[in-house]
GROMACS .gro file of C-alpha atoms in nm:
model
  262
    1MET     CA    1  -2.440   1.454  -2.675
    2PRO     CA    2  -2.178   1.348  -2.417
    3LYS     CA    3  -2.283   1.081  -2.172
    4THR     CA    4  -2.296   1.210  -1.815
    5LEU     CA    5  -2.181   1.027  -1.502
    6ARG     CA    6  -2.469   0.965  -1.265
    7SER     CA    7  -2.374   1.074  -0.916
    8GLU     CA    8  -2.535   1.254  -0.625
    9PRO     CA    9  -2.385   1.587  -0.512
   10ARG     CA   10  -2.144   1.532  -0.225
   11SER     CA   11  -1.853   1.687  -0.044
   12PHE     CA   12  -1.535   1.515  -0.160
   13LEU     CA   13  -1.274   1.653   0.077
   14SER     CA   14  -1.271   1.777   0.434
   15HIS     CA   15  -1.094   2.097   0.320
   16PRO     CA   16  -1.188   2.286   0.003
   17VAL     CA   17  -0.930   2.255  -0.271
   18THR     CA   18  -0.903   2.341  -0.637
   19ILE     CA   19  -0.931   2.037  -0.864
   20LEU     CA   20  -0.894   2.119  -1.232
   21ILE     CA   21  -1.017   1.845  -1.464
   22THR     CA   22  -0.982   1.915  -1.834
   23MET     CA   23  -1.192   1.708  -2.073
   24SER     CA   24  -1.311   1.748  -2.427
   25SER     CA   25  -1.664   1.790  -2.294
   26SER     CA   26  -1.821   1.881  -1.962
   27THR     CA   27  -2.042   1.663  -1.744
   28PRO     CA   28  -2.225   1.744  -1.421
   29ALA     CA   29  -1.988   1.516  -1.228
   30ILE     CA   30  -1.680   1.689  -1.364
   31ASP     CA   31  -1.835   2.032  -1.307
   32ARG     CA   32  -1.889   1.950  -0.939
   33VAL     CA   33  -1.523   1.852  -0.899
   34ASN     CA   34  -1.405   2.160  -1.088
   35GLY     CA   35  -1.625   2.376  -0.868
   36SER     CA   36  -1.440   2.288  -0.548
   37ALA     CA   37  -1.310   2.598  -0.370
   38GLN     CA   38  -0.940   2.676  -0.362
   39THR     CA   39  -0.751   2.661  -0.036
   40PRO     CA   40  -0.624   2.992   0.103
   41ASP     CA   41  -0.269   2.872   0.038
   42GLY     CA   42  -0.333   2.779  -0.325
   43PRO     CA   43  -0.340   2.436  -0.496
   44VAL     CA   44  -0.266   2.116  -0.307
   45ASP     CA   45   0.111   2.066  -0.295
   46GLY     CA   46   0.256   1.753  -0.449
   47TRP     CA   47  -0.039   1.653  -0.665
   48GLU     CA   48  -0.111   1.687  -1.034
   49THR     CA   49  -0.428   1.897  -1.056
   50ASP     CA   50  -0.456   1.913  -1.436
   51PHE     CA   51  -0.654   1.601  -1.526
   52PRO     CA   52  -0.562   1.421  -1.849
   53ARG     CA   53  -0.752   1.546  -2.155
   54LEU     CA   54  -0.959   1.312  -2.367
   55PRO     CA   55  -0.816   1.310  -2.720
   56PRO     CA   56  -1.041   1.467  -2.987
   57GLU     CA   57  -1.087   1.132  -3.159
   58SER     CA   58  -1.231   0.971  -2.845
   59SER     CA   59  -1.584   0.839  -2.860
   60PRO     CA   60  -1.844   1.090  -2.740
   61ASP     CA   61  -1.972   0.816  -2.510
   62ALA     CA   62  -1.639   0.790  -2.324
   63ASN     CA   63  -1.697   0.795  -1.949
   64ILE     CA   64  -1.348   0.827  -1.799
   65PRO     CA   65  -1.055   1.051  -1.889
   66ASP     CA   66  -0.768   0.926  -2.096
   67ALA     CA   67  -0.463   0.811  -1.897
   68LEU     CA   68  -0.663   0.758  -1.578
   69ASP     CA   69  -0.462   0.438  -1.540
   70GLN     CA   70  -0.144   0.642  -1.496
   71MET     CA   71  -0.277   0.895  -1.245
   72ALA     CA   72  -0.108   0.890  -0.904
   73PRO     CA   73  -0.327   0.822  -0.600
   74GLY     CA   74  -0.424   1.112  -0.379
   75PRO     CA   75  -0.706   1.357  -0.309
   76VAL     CA   76  -0.760   1.451  -0.675
   77LEU     CA   77  -0.796   1.092  -0.794
   78GLY     CA   78  -1.011   1.007  -0.491
   79ALA     CA   79  -1.244   1.299  -0.560
   80TYR     CA   80  -1.289   1.200  -0.922
   81LEU     CA   81  -1.349   0.832  -0.846
   82ALA     CA   82  -1.623   0.933  -0.603
   83THR     CA   83  -1.822   1.064  -0.901
   84VAL     CA   84  -1.790   0.756  -1.122
   85ASP     CA   85  -2.097   0.539  -1.182
   86ILE     CA   86  -1.939   0.200  -1.246
   87ASP     CA   87  -2.258   0.064  -1.406
   88SER     CA   88  -2.233   0.320  -1.688
   89LEU     CA   89  -1.884   0.207  -1.795
   90CYS     CA   90  -1.778  -0.049  -2.052
   91GLY     CA   91  -1.590  -0.358  -1.938
   92TYR     CA   92  -1.243  -0.221  -2.011
   93ASP     CA   93  -1.311   0.106  -1.829
   94ARG     CA   94  -1.437  -0.088  -1.526
   95VAL     CA   95  -1.097  -0.258  -1.504
   96VAL     CA   96  -0.924   0.081  -1.527
   97VAL     CA   97  -1.141   0.215  -1.244
   98LEU     CA   98  -1.073  -0.101  -1.040
   99ARG     CA   99  -0.700  -0.042  -1.069
  100ALA     CA  100  -0.745   0.324  -0.975
  101HIS     CA  101  -0.941   0.226  -0.664
  102GLN     CA  102  -0.668  -0.025  -0.573
  103ARG     CA  103  -0.407   0.251  -0.594
  104MET     CA  104  -0.621   0.457  -0.358
  105VAL     CA  105  -0.649   0.160  -0.120
  106SER     CA  106  -0.268   0.130  -0.113
  107TYR     CA  107  -0.237   0.506  -0.062
  108TYR     CA  108  -0.469   0.506   0.239
  109GLN     CA  109  -0.310   0.194   0.387
  110ALA     CA  110   0.028   0.371   0.379
  111ARG     CA  111  -0.127   0.677   0.545
  112ALA     CA  112  -0.285   0.454   0.812
  113TYR     CA  113   0.051   0.296   0.896
  114GLU     CA  114   0.204   0.643   0.921
  115ASP     CA  115  -0.078   0.736   1.159
  116MET     CA  116   0.002   0.435   1.379
  117VAL     CA  117   0.363   0.549   1.409
  118ALA     CA  118   0.239   0.901   1.484
  119VAL     CA  119   0.032   0.762   1.774
  120ARG     CA  120   0.343   0.595   1.909
  121GLU     CA  121   0.545   0.915   1.876
  122ALA     CA  122   0.279   1.104   2.073
  123LEU     CA  123   0.333   0.861   2.361
  124GLU     CA  124   0.711   0.880   2.362
  125ASP     CA  125   0.866   0.989   2.689
  126SER     CA  126   1.233   1.029   2.766
  127ASP     CA  127   1.180   0.844   3.095
  128ARG     CA  128   0.985   0.558   2.937
  129VAL     CA  129   1.148   0.244   2.798
  130ALA     CA  130   1.085   0.205   2.422
  131MET     CA  131   0.916  -0.130   2.477
  132TYR     CA  132   0.654   0.025   2.704
  133THR     CA  133   0.596   0.306   2.455
  134SER     CA  134   0.519   0.047   2.187
  135MET     CA  135   0.292  -0.144   2.426
  136ALA     CA  136   0.099   0.175   2.507
  137ALA     CA  137   0.072   0.266   2.138
  138ALA     CA  138  -0.048  -0.084   2.049
  139ALA     CA  139  -0.314  -0.055   2.319
  140GLU     CA  140  -0.436   0.273   2.171
  141ILE     CA  141  -0.442   0.123   1.820
  142ARG     CA  142  -0.620  -0.185   1.951
  143ALA     CA  143  -0.895   0.026   2.107
  144ALA     CA  144  -0.926   0.260   1.809
  145LEU     CA  145  -0.953  -0.014   1.546
  146ASN     CA  146  -1.116  -0.290   1.755
  147LEU     CA  147  -0.822  -0.525   1.706
  148THR     CA  148  -0.701  -0.813   1.916
  149ARG     CA  149  -0.387  -0.751   2.119
  150ARG     CA  150  -0.182  -0.968   1.886
  151SER     CA  151  -0.317  -0.796   1.572
  152ALA     CA  152  -0.242  -0.451   1.713
  153ASP     CA  153   0.115  -0.556   1.795
  154ILE     CA  154   0.164  -0.697   1.445
  155GLU     CA  155   0.022  -0.388   1.273
  156LEU     CA  156   0.234  -0.147   1.477
  157SER     CA  157   0.545  -0.358   1.420
  158PHE     CA  158   0.484  -0.354   1.044
  159ALA     CA  159   0.421   0.021   1.053
  160LEU     CA  160   0.755   0.076   1.225
  161GLU     CA  161   0.928  -0.146   0.970
  162LEU     CA  162   0.788   0.064   0.685
  163THR     CA  163   0.859   0.406   0.833
  164GLN     CA  164   1.195   0.342   0.998
  165ARG     CA  165   1.360   0.044   0.833
  166LEU     CA  166   1.216   0.033   0.477
  167PRO     CA  167   1.105   0.386   0.380
  168LYS     CA  168   1.130   0.301   0.010
  169LEU     CA  169   0.870   0.029   0.059
  170LEU     CA  170   0.637   0.278   0.229
  171GLU     CA  171   0.689   0.519  -0.060
  172MET     CA  172   0.596   0.249  -0.312
  173LEU     CA  173   0.282   0.159  -0.116
  174ALA     CA  174   0.175   0.524  -0.082
  175GLY     CA  175   0.233   0.575  -0.454
  176GLY     CA  176   0.006   0.285  -0.544
  177LEU     CA  177   0.290   0.100  -0.716
  178ILE     CA  178   0.237  -0.208  -0.497
  179ASP     CA  179  -0.044  -0.328  -0.275
  180LEU     CA  180  -0.024  -0.437   0.087
  181ARG     CA  181   0.023  -0.804  -0.007
  182ARG     CA  182   0.334  -0.725  -0.210
  183ALA     CA  183   0.467  -0.491   0.059
  184LYS     CA  184   0.437  -0.764   0.323
  185ALA     CA  185   0.598  -1.021   0.094
  186ILE     CA  186   0.903  -0.794   0.053
  187GLU     CA  187   0.917  -0.710   0.424
  188ARG     CA  188   0.900  -1.078   0.525
  189GLY     CA  189   1.168  -1.169   0.272
  190THR     CA  190   1.412  -0.912   0.411
  191CYS     CA  191   1.335  -0.928   0.785
  192HIS     CA  192   1.648  -1.136   0.855
  193LEU     CA  193   1.881  -0.881   0.694
  194SER     CA  194   2.038  -0.572   0.844
  195ALA     CA  195   1.861  -0.245   0.770
  196ALA     CA  196   2.119  -0.143   0.509
  197ALA     CA  197   2.108  -0.481   0.335
  198ALA     CA  198   1.728  -0.489   0.339
  199ARG     CA  199   1.709  -0.142   0.183
  200ASP     CA  200   1.950  -0.251  -0.088
  201VAL     CA  201   1.732  -0.551  -0.174
  202VAL     CA  202   1.418  -0.331  -0.179
  203ASP     CA  203   1.590  -0.088  -0.417
  204ARG     CA  204   1.683  -0.374  -0.651
  205VAL     CA  205   1.335  -0.526  -0.657
  206ALA     CA  206   1.146  -0.194  -0.669
  207GLU     CA  207   1.129  -0.167  -1.048
  208SER     CA  208   0.990  -0.514  -1.111
  209ALA     CA  209   0.772  -0.558  -0.800
  210PRO     CA  210   0.466  -0.371  -0.937
  211HIS     CA  211   0.442  -0.625  -1.221
  212MET     CA  212   0.496  -0.941  -1.014
  213THR     CA  213   0.277  -1.164  -0.800
  214THR     CA  214   0.354  -1.217  -0.433
  215GLY     CA  215   0.498  -1.561  -0.513
  216GLN     CA  216   0.727  -1.417  -0.778
  217ILE     CA  217   0.833  -1.138  -0.544
  218ALA     CA  218   0.913  -1.384  -0.264
  219ALA     CA  219   1.127  -1.595  -0.500
  220ARG     CA  220   1.304  -1.289  -0.639
  221VAL     CA  221   1.378  -1.149  -0.292
  222ARG     CA  222   1.516  -1.485  -0.174
  223LYS     CA  223   1.746  -1.499  -0.475
  224LEU     CA  224   1.864  -1.141  -0.423
  225CYS     CA  225   1.935  -1.206  -0.055
  226ILE     CA  226   2.153  -1.506  -0.141
  227GLU     CA  227   2.332  -1.345  -0.436
  228SER     CA  228   2.395  -1.013  -0.263
  229TYR     CA  229   2.495  -1.149   0.076
  230PRO     CA  230   2.623  -1.508   0.029
  231ASP     CA  231   2.812  -1.516   0.359
  232GLN     CA  232   2.499  -1.427   0.556
  233ALA     CA  233   2.298  -1.682   0.356
  234LYS     CA  234   2.552  -1.954   0.436
  235GLU     CA  235   2.546  -1.863   0.804
  236ARG     CA  236   2.165  -1.882   0.814
  237PHE     CA  237   2.171  -2.217   0.636
  238GLU     CA  238   2.422  -2.368   0.879
  239ARG     CA  239   2.232  -2.231   1.178
  240ALA     CA  240   1.908  -2.381   1.047
  241ILE     CA  241   2.076  -2.721   1.004
  242SER     CA  242   2.204  -2.714   1.361
  243THR     CA  243   1.852  -2.660   1.498
  244ARG     CA  244   1.676  -2.927   1.290
  245ARG     CA  245   1.447  -3.155   1.490
  246LEU     CA  246   1.164  -3.405   1.466
  247VAL     CA  247   0.841  -3.332   1.650
  248MET     CA  248   0.560  -3.580   1.715
  249GLU     CA  249   0.211  -3.443   1.772
  250PRO     CA  250  -0.061  -3.682   1.892
  251THR     CA  251  -0.400  -3.657   1.722
  252VAL     CA  252  -0.752  -3.717   1.854
  253ASP     CA  253  -0.767  -4.040   1.649
  254GLY     CA  254  -0.493  -4.205   1.852
  255THR     CA  255  -0.231  -4.159   1.581
  256ALA     CA  256   0.038  -3.891   1.554
  257ASN     CA  257   0.178  -3.636   1.311
  258LEU     CA  258   0.555  -3.653   1.257
  259LEU     CA  259   0.700  -3.315   1.165
  260GLY     CA  260   1.048  -3.223   1.049
  261LEU     CA  261   1.128  -2.868   1.165
  262GLU     CA  262   1.427  -2.636   1.165
   0.00000   0.00000   0.00000
């Protein structure tokens, strides 16, 4: 007798859609997802709606579909994960579900940054200076998300970087290939480059980034920046040398900290 997923009935999506999940056996949780109504325009565009099938040799006690680890984030994956009772899974399957949830987190973070840019676009005015448009948008974001002024400015700035300067990075985040930490590591490592050069570096690191830590990504991006654009790297190095300085900071103990800065 197949093991069922314990879950309370709920509405998964704000708009009814068809979600087809094919498994070797049926469970109440899967039946609820399969029973979602179809939109008037048909299936959701851009998403795989045929869920991976459990192979016939799978254990009858299997709780999650085969190849869940390879499923792209989006409304279908989110709807299925909402039915999963993590306590009923074995240790390995819990890790698979953890990774699936992380892909969904990355997906929604990308959507949130797109929403921030959309707020800014709604405030654009031909008679308004771009700086004031960004200030107004940051104020709206600050109020909506209960952020400090500085945090709102930083979030909007990063959102603009993703959508306008590094669209490939936004695509990777939305696809769950990287998380926000990796996206920020790549953005910080390329912020000194021109838009074209930064996009080239992102393209070259895109394949390996999903399998690297943030430290490894930062080192790889630094190396790519130097190898790909040695003249710019030399110019930055010489400029940094010319601005080197020593700074003394007094402490409350009557001593001082001596700092060597660029």
